[in-house]
């Protein structure tokens, strides 16, 4: 007790286990470097990996302008490696050792004791490491230089022999046939070092794209280090009941285990089932039962289980059909499996079973011959599909095995709506694959016959829902019309507002951006903003938020193509709550207007005629005025790239010196280049425009 009083608890921290990157997270250990330099500051030219061997190679640029760099030595090394001729196979295309390769080796094979931790807002998030790799400099270029040296020596010894000399004398060649290899000899050959090295060399390299620490993709991927699920059901490894925790501390003895009866391997008792995580319990139950009402599932899981967690878990392994849950097809037919009857691959089986499930969402009855005619599967496979979820009725077909669960549909309309959207997507895919005729009118549900003019209770409910939806749509249109009238009435007299044409879907039609010369430097820079158009709708809340997003994006990355800006905007939309105003009416033209209204300009980069860049990648925008001291340097640099697709550094240096004065320091030039450009093959390009 005295020790506990001397050492009180200062703070309690919640610990979460993040699994999003559990099988993908590697720790790289780099060589010793100066404390003032980080590896993120060094341009990464290329990266590649051999996944099976967990071998990584990184190619980094060497700062050849550093005063500590010996240029004569770099030229000598490049000459020894590549010789005097420069072609595509040259290691150093600039005839200067301007890059260095780092190769990885595994430091330990057991990484189960290591994890990456991220502390944020009083929570500690742990992600297990999949591997730890130590990167060391690779000197393979020295081997290439030695090979070149040996070739030159062999050529000098052979003398100046001419190809016109007489052919060499015919030599006798002895052909030998290898004896049949025994099993022991084959085992020794397979386990030999030479064979393993050859097998490792045959594994192809997979080229990677490197993204720096400040890149938007890195910021997006870093979010996966945080645990995605906030409830305790998603983190069952760190949340155990007292009995489960006691069982982990004191496992049952061997004698008690031997006294228990041996059960078949495919049979799991309910006691054993409840020791598993909740998602595994739901998956095992649905895989065995195949069709189940939600109430029955809750009774099997126990009264202490949260129904919200069960609803979240059941949607991962099952689909809603007539208010009941049917296990998904990919659970029964996993990837790389096949049919035991016909040998058809799992993908085709899943598609056929999804068609049967979709048919039961339309009707209580399904005819097997019709399913077989559409899916082109054998009768045994179709029968298996139907036996999973239906019972056969003589002279009528197959009826869905459970009655319609209207109570679940009434209690959980949000789940029903989400499942309806999923079924709409599945229906579109099935119509495309099986060439189905799209039905425009709903079918009368089978099994509910009656005279004309008489409607059942369920039909009345459905009709009332459809009328309510139609009334809601009419009210929405009326509200939009009144808003437009109010905005028109607020315009002063004599002012004309240009109305943009609308497409069939009600959104603005895309039109090319106005890039006519004028108002820029030498006619190559333009703000592109039409005179009568509002600045990205800045008066509305959606316009203000769009303007704020654009300004923040260009503060982080000074130069952006339209393609990259749209990708960043989609990531921003994914982080917003459903129903946000930005989800409606933001077209490419609106996004470009917001860019131009945020103090940016379009740079008309003269791309090569045979460029592989898409139209969105050829639209380049840059921050023109930010209010800092580097605005003048950046504007001069952008003017250079409005006339040239790629530029050498000495040209940029001389132009900046000419425009900004002789007192321009190297640090200022490096800053503007780092903000706006990337270097590739000794040339400088605007960000997003380099085509390797």
XYZ file of C-alpha atoms in Angstrom:
692
model
C 0.000 0.000 0.000
C 2.865 2.357 0.784
C 4.432 1.768 -2.631
C 1.131 2.507 -4.341
C 0.796 5.809 -2.474
C 4.341 6.823 -3.460
C 3.673 5.995 -7.121
C 0.138 7.217 -7.900
C -1.579 6.809 -11.276
C -1.098 10.066 -13.173
C -3.173 9.347 -16.271
C -5.154 6.509 -17.806
C -4.951 6.123 -21.577
C -7.345 4.111 -23.747
C -5.532 1.689 -26.071
C -6.977 0.738 -29.476
C -5.810 -1.874 -31.959
C -5.911 -0.634 -35.571
C -6.053 -3.374 -38.212
C -6.371 -1.451 -41.480
C -2.609 -1.632 -42.181
C -1.818 -4.757 -40.129
C -0.710 -6.779 -43.184
C 0.883 -3.845 -45.039
C 2.889 -1.803 -42.524
C 6.677 -1.983 -42.797
C 9.348 -0.195 -40.766
C 12.330 1.059 -42.801
C 15.647 1.701 -41.060
C 17.822 4.144 -43.022
C 21.597 4.696 -42.699
C 23.000 7.391 -40.440
C 22.405 10.871 -41.855
C 23.003 14.499 -40.754
C 20.500 15.693 -38.168
C 19.580 18.733 -40.306
C 18.440 16.583 -43.240
C 15.475 14.223 -43.486
C 14.970 11.587 -46.144
C 11.720 13.276 -47.077
C 13.786 16.227 -48.358
C 15.699 13.974 -50.789
C 13.885 13.407 -54.130
C 12.919 9.723 -54.472
C 13.379 8.855 -58.142
C 11.957 5.327 -58.037
C 10.974 2.495 -55.710
C 10.315 -1.188 -56.339
C 9.605 -4.296 -54.265
C 9.654 -8.085 -54.433
C 6.668 -8.985 -52.204
C 7.492 -12.661 -51.622
C 11.037 -11.924 -50.486
C 10.042 -8.651 -48.759
C 12.903 -6.946 -50.599
C 12.773 -3.227 -51.375
C 14.990 -0.989 -53.500
C 14.828 2.804 -53.315
C 16.588 5.134 -55.725
C 17.366 8.580 -54.294
C 18.845 11.638 -55.946
C 22.230 12.997 -54.856
C 22.571 16.741 -54.412
C 25.265 17.404 -57.004
C 25.188 21.156 -56.216
C 26.289 20.605 -52.627
C 29.744 22.101 -51.979
C 30.820 18.793 -50.401
C 30.075 16.895 -53.627
C 33.160 16.095 -55.749
C 32.016 16.632 -59.318
C 35.163 15.216 -60.930
C 34.831 12.006 -58.932
C 31.159 11.733 -59.901
C 32.004 12.127 -63.590
C 34.751 9.505 -63.294
C 32.402 6.963 -61.672
C 29.757 7.556 -64.379
C 32.425 7.106 -67.075
C 33.640 3.839 -65.519
C 30.084 2.474 -65.258
C 28.565 3.538 -68.598
C 31.570 4.274 -70.788
C 31.580 7.044 -73.336
C 28.310 6.130 -75.068
C 24.967 7.073 -73.524
C 21.894 4.976 -74.320
C 18.757 3.708 -72.578
C 20.728 1.118 -70.598
C 22.983 3.754 -69.028
C 22.935 3.894 -65.255
C 23.713 7.624 -65.155
C 22.080 9.358 -68.136
C 23.455 12.780 -67.098
C 27.065 11.426 -67.271
C 27.332 12.225 -63.572
C 26.749 10.070 -60.517
C 23.545 11.845 -59.474
C 21.648 9.045 -57.719
C 22.185 6.280 -55.181
C 20.373 2.970 -54.646
C 19.396 1.577 -51.241
C 18.634 -2.159 -50.915
C 16.805 -3.749 -47.980
C 17.521 -6.766 -45.796
C 15.377 -8.258 -43.037
C 16.533 -7.463 -39.516
C 14.239 -10.011 -37.846
C 11.798 -12.650 -39.015
C 9.526 -12.397 -35.952
C 7.779 -9.015 -35.833
C 4.887 -10.058 -33.583
C 6.404 -8.122 -30.659
C 6.586 -4.814 -32.530
C 3.903 -2.257 -33.360
C 3.634 1.340 -34.542
C 1.914 3.631 -32.034
C 0.035 6.856 -32.696
C -1.070 8.994 -29.731
C -3.931 11.371 -30.443
C -6.436 13.123 -28.172
C -5.748 10.970 -25.141
C -5.926 7.681 -27.102
C -3.122 5.319 -28.049
C -3.637 3.498 -31.371
C -1.406 0.483 -32.093
C -0.845 -1.104 -35.532
C 1.154 -4.387 -35.728
C 4.230 -4.303 -37.954
C 4.295 -6.725 -40.872
C 8.045 -6.420 -41.405
C 11.174 -4.508 -40.419
C 13.602 -3.788 -43.248
C 17.061 -2.271 -42.999
C 18.083 -0.171 -46.008
C 21.762 -0.043 -46.925
C 23.573 1.514 -49.896
C 23.896 -0.789 -52.906
C 27.176 -0.783 -54.836
C 26.004 -2.769 -57.857
C 27.336 -0.002 -60.111
C 30.870 -1.061 -59.116
C 30.175 -4.562 -60.479
C 29.033 -2.988 -63.732
C 32.200 -0.875 -63.868
C 34.351 -3.994 -63.301
C 32.523 -5.795 -66.102
C 33.142 -2.862 -68.457
C 36.816 -2.863 -67.484
C 37.179 -6.579 -68.203
C 35.481 -6.142 -71.585
C 37.895 -3.374 -72.524
C 40.897 -5.481 -71.485
C 39.643 -8.460 -73.499
C 39.136 -6.221 -76.536
C 42.670 -4.792 -76.271
C 44.209 -8.271 -75.995
C 42.301 -9.539 -79.000
C 43.730 -6.702 -81.142
C 42.120 -4.886 -84.009
C 40.525 -7.909 -85.653
C 38.299 -7.192 -88.631
C 34.916 -8.768 -89.291
C 36.021 -9.351 -92.867
C 38.562 -11.960 -91.815
C 38.035 -15.563 -92.741
C 35.637 -17.558 -90.646
C 37.049 -19.591 -87.819
C 37.704 -23.267 -88.333
C 34.801 -25.587 -87.703
C 34.969 -27.046 -84.225
C 33.581 -30.335 -83.088
C 30.758 -30.096 -80.539
C 30.025 -32.948 -78.172
C 26.391 -33.366 -77.165
C 25.655 -35.088 -73.862
C 22.292 -36.132 -72.509
C 21.731 -35.854 -68.765
C 20.755 -38.942 -66.871
C 17.331 -39.183 -65.212
C 17.427 -37.283 -61.926
C 16.617 -39.233 -58.790
C 14.327 -37.898 -56.092
C 17.186 -37.416 -53.635
C 19.249 -35.538 -56.209
C 16.274 -33.301 -56.996
C 15.755 -32.533 -53.290
C 19.436 -31.587 -52.918
C 19.256 -29.379 -55.998
C 16.091 -27.619 -54.817
C 17.635 -26.926 -51.401
C 20.946 -25.693 -52.786
C 22.012 -22.062 -52.443
C 22.402 -21.658 -56.209
C 18.840 -22.827 -56.874
C 17.409 -20.507 -54.198
C 19.354 -17.549 -55.565
C 18.092 -18.286 -59.067
C 14.505 -18.567 -57.810
C 14.815 -15.246 -55.969
C 16.236 -13.580 -59.077
C 13.289 -14.821 -61.181
C 10.721 -13.039 -59.004
C 9.722 -9.892 -60.925
C 10.088 -6.429 -59.452
C 6.883 -4.506 -58.714
C 7.371 -0.779 -59.269
C 5.962 1.542 -56.614
C 5.090 5.238 -56.426
C 6.741 7.120 -53.567
C 4.770 9.844 -51.784
C 6.496 12.200 -49.357
C 5.492 12.868 -45.778
C 3.691 16.103 -46.694
C 1.845 14.641 -49.684
C -1.964 14.424 -49.529
C -1.910 10.673 -50.177
C 0.412 10.184 -47.203
C -1.932 12.221 -45.022
C -4.854 10.090 -46.181
C -3.048 6.775 -45.563
C -1.834 7.986 -42.162
C -5.458 8.074 -41.029
C -5.511 4.264 -41.257
C -3.128 4.172 -38.269
C -6.168 5.177 -36.216
C -8.669 2.517 -35.215
C -11.618 2.839 -37.599
C -14.260 1.218 -35.351
C -15.175 3.194 -32.253
C -17.378 0.625 -30.537
C -16.162 -2.143 -28.302
C -17.521 -4.731 -30.724
C -14.884 -3.681 -33.265
C -12.002 -4.039 -30.763
C -12.666 -7.377 -29.143
C -8.949 -8.154 -28.819
C -8.538 -5.393 -26.244
C -11.949 -5.717 -24.565
C -12.533 -8.971 -22.703
C -15.040 -9.963 -20.068
C -13.651 -10.901 -16.619
C -14.237 -14.615 -17.273
C -12.496 -14.479 -20.664
C -9.574 -12.542 -19.191
C -9.248 -15.064 -16.353
C -9.301 -17.916 -18.876
C -6.442 -16.239 -20.775
C -4.393 -15.867 -17.588
C -5.111 -19.383 -16.267
C -5.844 -21.751 -19.176
C -7.458 -25.126 -18.391
C -5.110 -27.957 -17.570
C -4.256 -30.781 -19.946
C -6.204 -33.329 -17.859
C -9.408 -31.307 -18.170
C -8.949 -31.083 -21.911
C -8.555 -34.836 -22.228
C -11.718 -35.472 -20.210
C -13.841 -33.522 -22.721
C -15.472 -35.571 -25.489
C -13.924 -35.203 -28.889
C -16.311 -33.443 -31.285
C -16.124 -33.483 -35.077
C -13.937 -30.778 -36.600
C -16.870 -29.179 -38.437
C -19.152 -29.006 -35.359
C -18.966 -26.001 -33.016
C -20.940 -25.882 -29.777
C -22.719 -22.712 -28.664
C -20.323 -22.416 -25.723
C -17.347 -22.493 -28.080
C -19.121 -20.149 -30.486
C -19.615 -17.454 -27.835
C -15.880 -17.366 -27.128
C -15.313 -16.011 -30.667
C -15.598 -12.345 -31.716
C -19.100 -11.165 -32.555
C -18.441 -10.852 -36.306
C -17.140 -14.439 -36.431
C -20.193 -15.684 -34.514
C -22.538 -14.038 -37.013
C -20.563 -15.354 -39.986
C -20.536 -18.959 -38.689
C -24.252 -18.919 -37.859
C -25.266 -17.468 -41.217
C -22.969 -19.823 -43.121
C -24.616 -22.838 -41.480
C -28.246 -21.652 -41.390
C -28.129 -19.618 -44.641
C -31.517 -17.891 -44.064
C -32.584 -16.420 -40.713
C -34.852 -13.707 -39.307
C -33.131 -11.039 -37.256
C -35.079 -11.948 -34.121
C -33.827 -15.555 -34.282
C -30.250 -14.356 -34.726
C -30.508 -12.144 -31.625
C -31.881 -15.047 -29.567
C -28.947 -17.265 -30.594
C -26.347 -14.617 -29.775
C -27.763 -13.966 -26.300
C -29.560 -11.097 -24.582
C -26.360 -9.276 -23.584
C -25.344 -8.570 -27.191
C -25.933 -5.078 -28.561
C -28.435 -5.116 -31.434
C -26.690 -2.196 -33.181
C -23.422 -4.159 -33.299
C -25.288 -7.191 -34.634
C -26.917 -5.084 -37.358
C -23.507 -3.765 -38.343
C -22.044 -7.266 -38.455
C -24.933 -8.985 -40.288
C -24.706 -6.545 -43.208
C -21.132 -7.674 -43.857
C -22.085 -11.340 -44.401
C -25.745 -11.333 -45.500
C -28.308 -9.549 -47.692
C -31.885 -8.586 -46.828
C -34.545 -10.555 -48.738
C -38.223 -10.055 -47.814
C -37.215 -8.786 -44.364
C -35.019 -11.847 -43.662
C -31.253 -12.200 -43.889
C -29.704 -14.530 -46.500
C -25.988 -15.289 -46.394
C -23.933 -13.682 -49.166
C -22.798 -15.818 -52.082
C -19.082 -15.116 -51.651
C -19.262 -16.552 -48.109
C -20.519 -19.904 -49.441
C -18.347 -19.840 -52.571
C -15.007 -18.242 -51.637
C -12.472 -17.157 -54.219
C -10.480 -19.875 -56.046
C -13.158 -22.503 -55.291
C -15.383 -24.261 -57.845
C -18.635 -26.166 -58.155
C -18.524 -29.832 -57.016
C -21.045 -30.677 -59.747
C -19.797 -28.881 -62.863
C -16.421 -27.385 -61.924
C -17.683 -23.854 -62.652
C -15.524 -21.204 -60.893
C -16.776 -19.415 -57.784
C -17.282 -16.083 -59.582
C -19.897 -17.594 -61.933
C -21.605 -19.418 -59.047
C -21.847 -16.213 -56.988
C -23.360 -14.381 -59.944
C -25.979 -17.115 -60.466
C -26.898 -17.299 -56.769
C -27.182 -13.488 -56.608
C -29.653 -13.710 -59.489
C -31.785 -16.184 -57.492
C -31.667 -13.960 -54.390
C -32.627 -10.930 -56.481
C -35.585 -12.817 -57.984
C -36.850 -13.504 -54.454
C -36.713 -9.783 -53.685
C -39.205 -9.349 -56.562
C -41.523 -12.285 -55.916
C -42.336 -15.085 -53.475
C -42.003 -17.692 -56.235
C -39.173 -18.702 -58.575
C -39.188 -21.312 -61.355
C -36.012 -23.384 -61.615
C -36.127 -23.731 -65.423
C -36.223 -19.956 -65.830
C -33.183 -19.555 -63.560
C -31.265 -22.226 -65.461
C -32.152 -20.632 -68.811
C -30.838 -17.229 -67.701
C -27.724 -18.276 -65.761
C -26.732 -21.135 -68.152
C -25.732 -23.264 -65.122
C -26.360 -26.967 -64.684
C -29.503 -28.184 -62.905
C -27.586 -29.387 -59.816
C -26.036 -25.973 -59.176
C -29.373 -24.189 -59.577
C -31.007 -26.700 -57.235
C -28.346 -26.000 -54.602
C -29.068 -22.264 -54.857
C -32.796 -22.778 -54.386
C -32.437 -25.283 -51.531
C -30.459 -22.653 -49.599
C -33.419 -20.277 -49.393
C -36.627 -21.902 -50.712
C -38.865 -24.975 -50.584
C -40.422 -26.674 -53.611
C -44.195 -26.654 -54.092
C -45.754 -29.121 -56.496
C -47.003 -27.511 -59.727
C -46.067 -24.033 -58.477
C -42.278 -23.758 -58.267
C -39.989 -22.752 -55.408
C -41.348 -20.556 -52.604
C -39.142 -18.503 -50.267
C -38.623 -20.526 -47.104
C -39.580 -17.811 -44.559
C -42.595 -15.496 -44.402
C -42.226 -11.802 -45.090
C -40.818 -10.079 -41.955
C -42.702 -6.785 -41.950
C -41.820 -6.051 -38.325
C -38.088 -5.794 -39.065
C -38.765 -3.553 -42.083
C -40.924 -1.260 -39.947
C -38.363 -1.008 -37.113
C -35.243 -0.486 -39.250
C -36.083 1.698 -42.293
C -32.474 2.956 -42.589
C -31.140 -0.598 -42.972
C -33.881 -1.399 -45.491
C -33.007 1.702 -47.524
C -29.294 0.801 -47.539
C -30.049 -2.752 -48.635
C -32.349 -1.445 -51.366
C -29.458 0.619 -52.751
C -27.213 -2.456 -52.724
C -29.816 -4.499 -54.556
C -30.197 -1.722 -57.139
C -26.480 -1.983 -57.905
C -26.630 -5.784 -58.070
C -29.647 -5.582 -60.381
C -27.807 -3.273 -62.774
C -24.855 -5.668 -62.870
C -27.097 -8.692 -63.474
C -28.980 -6.901 -66.260
C -25.675 -6.182 -67.968
C -24.274 -9.706 -67.583
C -27.425 -11.672 -68.425
C -28.898 -9.144 -70.934
C -32.111 -8.845 -68.931
C -34.921 -6.552 -70.002
C -35.262 -3.783 -67.441
C -38.690 -3.846 -65.823
C -40.424 -0.473 -65.642
C -43.487 -1.531 -63.594
C -43.355 -3.542 -60.379
C -44.695 -7.062 -60.471
C -47.748 -8.089 -58.503
C -46.325 -10.304 -55.706
C -47.179 -13.946 -56.205
C -49.065 -15.753 -53.531
C -51.433 -12.812 -52.904
C -54.251 -13.412 -55.394
C -57.522 -11.607 -55.011
C -60.343 -10.071 -56.984
C -59.886 -6.754 -58.729
C -60.356 -3.756 -56.461
C -59.353 -5.607 -53.247
C -55.939 -4.838 -51.731
C -54.169 -6.577 -48.898
C -52.736 -4.711 -45.906
C -49.205 -4.991 -47.213
C -50.218 -3.645 -50.609
C -51.940 -0.683 -48.943
C -48.755 0.094 -46.991
C -46.653 -0.058 -50.165
C -49.076 2.170 -52.033
C -49.069 4.700 -49.180
C -45.264 4.735 -49.162
C -45.084 5.351 -52.900
C -47.633 8.195 -52.643
C -45.655 9.750 -49.795
C -42.449 9.589 -51.839
C -44.146 11.223 -54.817
C -45.602 13.988 -52.616
C -42.178 14.571 -51.083
C -40.611 14.940 -54.548
C -43.332 17.423 -55.585
C -42.788 19.473 -52.427
C -39.029 19.535 -53.057
C -39.507 20.809 -56.609
C -41.978 23.451 -55.417
C -39.505 24.631 -52.767
C -36.714 24.930 -55.339
C -39.007 26.914 -57.660
C -39.912 29.358 -54.896
C -36.251 29.849 -53.988
C -35.429 30.663 -57.620
C -38.300 33.157 -57.792
C -37.121 34.794 -54.575
C -33.566 35.109 -55.889
C -34.788 36.583 -59.199
C -37.004 39.104 -57.444
C -34.034 40.297 -55.382
C -32.105 41.366 -58.537
C -32.209 45.152 -59.192
C -34.106 46.274 -62.310
C -32.116 46.465 -65.496
C -29.747 43.643 -64.506
C -29.876 40.530 -66.650
C -28.838 37.127 -65.262
C -27.532 34.576 -67.697
C -29.213 31.200 -67.243
C -26.995 28.182 -67.822
C -28.471 25.248 -69.762
C -29.291 22.192 -67.704
C -28.740 18.562 -68.660
C -31.378 15.871 -68.374
C -30.234 14.968 -64.857
C -30.628 18.552 -63.680
C -26.912 19.272 -63.364
C -24.884 21.813 -65.315
C -23.498 20.627 -68.592
C -19.726 20.517 -68.700
C -18.119 23.061 -71.029
C -14.453 23.710 -71.847
C -12.735 26.291 -69.720
C -12.181 29.775 -71.171
C -8.455 29.883 -71.946
C -8.440 32.761 -74.406
C -5.312 34.959 -74.238
C -5.403 38.260 -72.452
C -4.830 39.538 -68.980
C -1.759 37.306 -68.510
C 1.971 37.375 -69.112
C 2.641 37.435 -72.880
C -0.772 35.899 -73.505
C 0.204 32.544 -71.943
C -1.200 33.068 -68.434
C -4.914 33.665 -67.931
C -7.305 33.719 -65.050
C -9.992 32.161 -67.253
C -12.922 33.567 -65.185
C -15.884 34.698 -67.339
C -17.123 38.183 -66.550
C -20.678 37.308 -65.690
C -20.062 34.221 -63.594
C -20.126 34.206 -59.793
C -16.924 33.264 -58.016
C -17.710 29.634 -57.459
C -21.002 30.515 -55.843
C -19.194 32.192 -52.965
C -22.392 33.663 -51.609
C -23.936 30.296 -50.725
C -22.703 28.070 -47.864
C -21.630 25.404 -50.361
C -19.715 28.019 -52.378
C -17.940 29.320 -49.285
C -16.911 25.828 -48.208
C -15.753 25.008 -51.744
C -13.712 28.237 -51.776
C -12.154 27.334 -48.403
C -11.249 23.837 -49.647
C -9.594 25.237 -52.799
C -7.596 27.828 -50.863
C -6.381 25.196 -48.372
C -5.434 22.816 -51.196
C -3.310 25.420 -52.990
C -1.688 26.516 -49.746
C -0.465 22.938 -49.259
C 0.435 22.295 -52.924
C 1.127 25.414 -54.958
C 0.668 23.728 -58.363
C -2.183 21.297 -59.093
C -3.624 19.757 -62.220
C -7.390 19.499 -62.573
C -7.131 15.709 -62.273
C -5.243 15.909 -58.955
C -7.593 18.624 -57.644
C -10.628 16.444 -58.395
C -8.991 13.540 -56.565
C -8.369 15.726 -53.500
C -11.958 17.013 -53.683
C -13.330 13.448 -53.728
C -11.265 12.636 -50.625
C -12.689 15.758 -48.989
C -16.240 14.680 -49.872
C -15.615 11.245 -48.345
C -14.835 12.905 -45.001
C -18.086 14.931 -44.966
C -21.331 13.674 -43.360
C -24.099 12.337 -45.653
C -26.423 14.972 -47.092
C -23.854 17.766 -47.070
C -24.469 20.618 -49.501
C -21.198 19.948 -51.367
C -22.593 16.628 -52.621
C -24.920 18.445 -55.026
C -24.174 20.526 -58.082
C -20.354 20.719 -57.944
C -19.350 20.202 -61.573
C -15.884 20.491 -63.100
C -16.694 23.998 -64.287
C -17.830 25.082 -60.805
C -14.631 23.672 -59.314
C -12.490 25.543 -61.862
C -14.374 28.783 -61.176
C -13.644 28.405 -57.464
C -9.950 27.880 -58.251
C -9.742 31.011 -60.376
C -11.636 33.041 -57.766
C -9.178 31.957 -55.041
C -6.247 33.924 -56.474
C -4.987 31.154 -58.777
C -4.355 31.150 -62.510
C -4.286 28.582 -65.252
C -0.817 27.913 -66.689
C -1.018 27.044 -70.378
C 1.834 24.563 -70.405
C 2.876 23.648 -73.992
C 2.640 19.854 -73.709
C 4.402 17.764 -76.382
C 2.212 16.673 -79.323
C 2.552 12.961 -78.416
C 1.866 13.420 -74.696
C 0.050 10.701 -72.769
C -1.561 13.221 -70.385
C -5.355 13.314 -70.275
C -7.261 16.615 -70.810
C -7.707 17.011 -67.043
C -3.964 16.460 -66.531
C -3.178 19.132 -69.127
C -5.144 21.759 -67.213
C -2.576 23.141 -64.755
C -3.446 25.726 -62.084
C -1.039 27.528 -59.768
C -1.280 29.883 -56.814
C -0.569 33.325 -58.279
C -0.697 35.645 -55.271
C -0.364 34.476 -51.675
C 0.894 37.695 -50.089
C 4.397 36.448 -49.191
C 7.827 37.463 -50.458
C 8.077 34.576 -52.928
C 5.168 35.724 -55.137
C 7.481 37.485 -57.616
C 9.829 34.481 -57.864
C 6.914 32.115 -58.398
C 5.322 34.305 -61.075
C 8.588 34.473 -63.031
C 8.930 30.687 -62.779
C 5.345 30.124 -63.981
C 5.963 32.448 -66.937
C 8.941 30.277 -67.914
C 6.782 27.144 -67.888
C 4.078 28.846 -69.942
C 6.576 28.741 -72.825
C 8.447 25.495 -72.106
C 7.267 22.065 -71.036
C 10.576 21.224 -69.311
C 13.448 23.521 -68.334
C 17.014 23.172 -67.096
C 17.963 24.625 -63.745
C 20.587 26.996 -65.129
C 17.937 28.630 -67.343
C 15.639 29.103 -64.336
C 18.521 30.490 -62.282
C 19.523 33.012 -64.926
C 15.932 34.165 -65.573
C 15.222 34.613 -61.850
C 18.469 36.533 -61.430
C 17.599 38.750 -64.401
C 14.080 39.527 -63.160
C 14.635 39.644 -59.389
C 18.189 40.985 -59.055
C 21.642 39.624 -58.357
C 21.056 39.235 -54.602
C 18.823 36.177 -55.102
C 20.181 33.389 -52.870
C 20.349 29.668 -53.621
C 17.909 28.953 -50.762
C 15.241 31.171 -52.357
C 15.659 29.430 -55.724
C 15.476 26.010 -54.060
C 12.302 27.024 -52.227
C 10.402 28.133 -55.315
C 11.543 25.023 -57.209
C 10.473 22.747 -54.366
C 7.046 24.421 -54.165
C 6.240 24.313 -57.880
C 8.451 21.776 -59.677
C 9.831 18.255 -59.706
C 13.129 17.080 -61.153
C 13.338 14.091 -63.459
C 16.287 13.053 -65.620
C 18.173 16.299 -65.041
C 15.211 18.448 -66.198
C 12.605 20.371 -64.183
C 8.844 20.045 -64.742
C 5.797 21.619 -63.132
C 4.201 19.299 -60.595
C 1.821 16.820 -62.170
C 3.050 17.383 -65.746
C 6.043 15.011 -65.888
C 5.434 11.990 -68.130
C 8.013 9.293 -67.320
